[in-house]
């Protein structure tokens, strides 16, 4: 078979491991020819490709980012976009297309399959871990590890200066990274979008904690965390060219208010894209490899309109439609179990 691959949306550690696995299994087990599209859907519309082979993918397993490049953007953005995608697949005689992406790219893939009948298989990726249908996405474990390492470092400087350090992590409208890194890093509190926060209450908790003799605290704030209605004014969020809200900056607001209300010295750390860069953890390399191998199997089984997902210990196929328009939020049981005993 001739199979195309693209990576869409924000980059994520493990993308190269997926591509490598699909190429290795495709070439070795099925005798496939694999073609990579550069810069996501732009490369499909503009026919910008690179040949993918076992040789070409050598050394990429531990490499972050994506050798194919990635963009946000969709073929549905222009009137001729979908026709361009169809003619590229036809002219290059592709039997199937593997789309590795987050909520946005998987929704595009789903529409191209359901409304235009294109032979597409999806692979869910994102550090945010917010895709419905899979227990976990690759990239998430790496982001949590990076955030946890940062929190570990921040403990010692916070303790030396008796400071409150407010650490902002990514995650868009979910608090997966914040919750996991907060638990792993021993944060005093975690603020997540799923539970609007009340800074008065947080300040009282922090004051009680410091009166008990803990003079330093780490607060982890998810970039999408929101205050309880009427408790704190936050600035209008910027929208990027693809209509995505550009998040970031809430930690500064939180730190400022904590400083004002408690008198504790505060500092802010915004981890930003550090969480997305660099080498994937062993866990993410393995999951990404399994997803890549699963995706090329799905192509040969003609499981069009499906994506590879992790369910328990197994990689299985799930309908792409399951992910469309949904956001998988944090497991509240995990938050509640931990919040009572481990946070301030
Ligand atoms: O979806 C992944 C993610 O890293 C989010 O956590 C974050 O809000 C967003 O992408 C940042 O996007 P960009 O790289 O376009 O600034």
PDB file of C-alpha atoms and ligand atoms in Angstrom, residues 10-11 72 125-128 130 170-172 177 223 240 245-247 273 276, ligand 1:
ATOM      1  CA  UNK A  10       0.851  21.800  18.349  1.00  0.00           C
ATOM      2  CA  UNK A  11       3.942  19.594  18.440  1.00  0.00           C
ATOM      3  CA  UNK A  72      -2.697  24.561  13.068  1.00  0.00           C
ATOM      4  CA  UNK A 125      -1.605  13.258  20.506  1.00  0.00           C
ATOM      5  CA  UNK A 126      -1.352  16.098  22.953  1.00  0.00           C
ATOM      6  CA  UNK A 127       0.496  17.021  26.097  1.00  0.00           C
ATOM      7  CA  UNK A 128      -2.885  18.232  27.434  1.00  0.00           C
ATOM      8  CA  UNK A 130      -7.768  16.093  26.874  1.00  0.00           C
ATOM      9  CA  UNK A 170      -0.125  24.219  30.094  1.00  0.00           C
ATOM     10  CA  UNK A 171      -3.234  22.131  29.503  1.00  0.00           C
ATOM     11  CA  UNK A 172      -5.693  24.462  27.756  1.00  0.00           C
ATOM     12  CA  UNK A 177      -0.854  18.468  33.721  1.00  0.00           C
ATOM     13  CA  UNK A 223      -3.110  28.106  32.243  1.00  0.00           C
ATOM     14  CA  UNK A 240      -4.758  33.505  17.526  1.00  0.00           C
ATOM     15  CA  UNK A 245      -7.722  31.397  22.705  1.00  0.00           C
ATOM     16  CA  UNK A 246      -4.092  32.164  23.574  1.00  0.00           C
ATOM     17  CA  UNK A 247      -3.879  31.220  27.223  1.00  0.00           C
ATOM     18  CA  UNK A 273       6.754  25.528  25.755  1.00  0.00           C
ATOM     19  CA  UNK A 276       6.450  20.477  24.901  1.00  0.00           C
TER      20      UNK A 276
HETATM   21  O1  LIG B   1      -2.395  21.930  23.069  1.00  0.00           O
HETATM   22  C1  LIG B   1      -1.065  21.968  23.451  1.00  0.00           C
HETATM   23  C2  LIG B   1      -0.692  23.322  23.953  1.00  0.00           C
HETATM   24  O2  LIG B   1       0.666  23.283  24.339  1.00  0.00           O
HETATM   25  C3  LIG B   1      -1.559  23.888  25.068  1.00  0.00           C
HETATM   26  O3  LIG B   1      -1.264  23.322  26.309  1.00  0.00           O
HETATM   27  C4  LIG B   1      -1.267  25.359  24.951  1.00  0.00           C
HETATM   28  O4  LIG B   1      -2.326  26.156  25.431  1.00  0.00           O
HETATM   29  C5  LIG B   1      -1.126  25.553  23.485  1.00  0.00           C
HETATM   30  O5  LIG B   1      -0.791  24.293  22.930  1.00  0.00           O
HETATM   31  C6  LIG B   1      -0.073  26.561  23.091  1.00  0.00           C
HETATM   32  O6  LIG B   1      -0.149  26.736  21.726  1.00  0.00           O
HETATM   33  P1  LIG B   1       0.940  27.502  20.857  1.00  0.00           P
HETATM   34  O7  LIG B   1       2.114  26.576  20.704  1.00  0.00           O
HETATM   35  O8  LIG B   1       0.243  27.750  19.570  1.00  0.00           O
HETATM   36  O9  LIG B   1       1.306  28.730  21.605  1.00  0.00           O
END
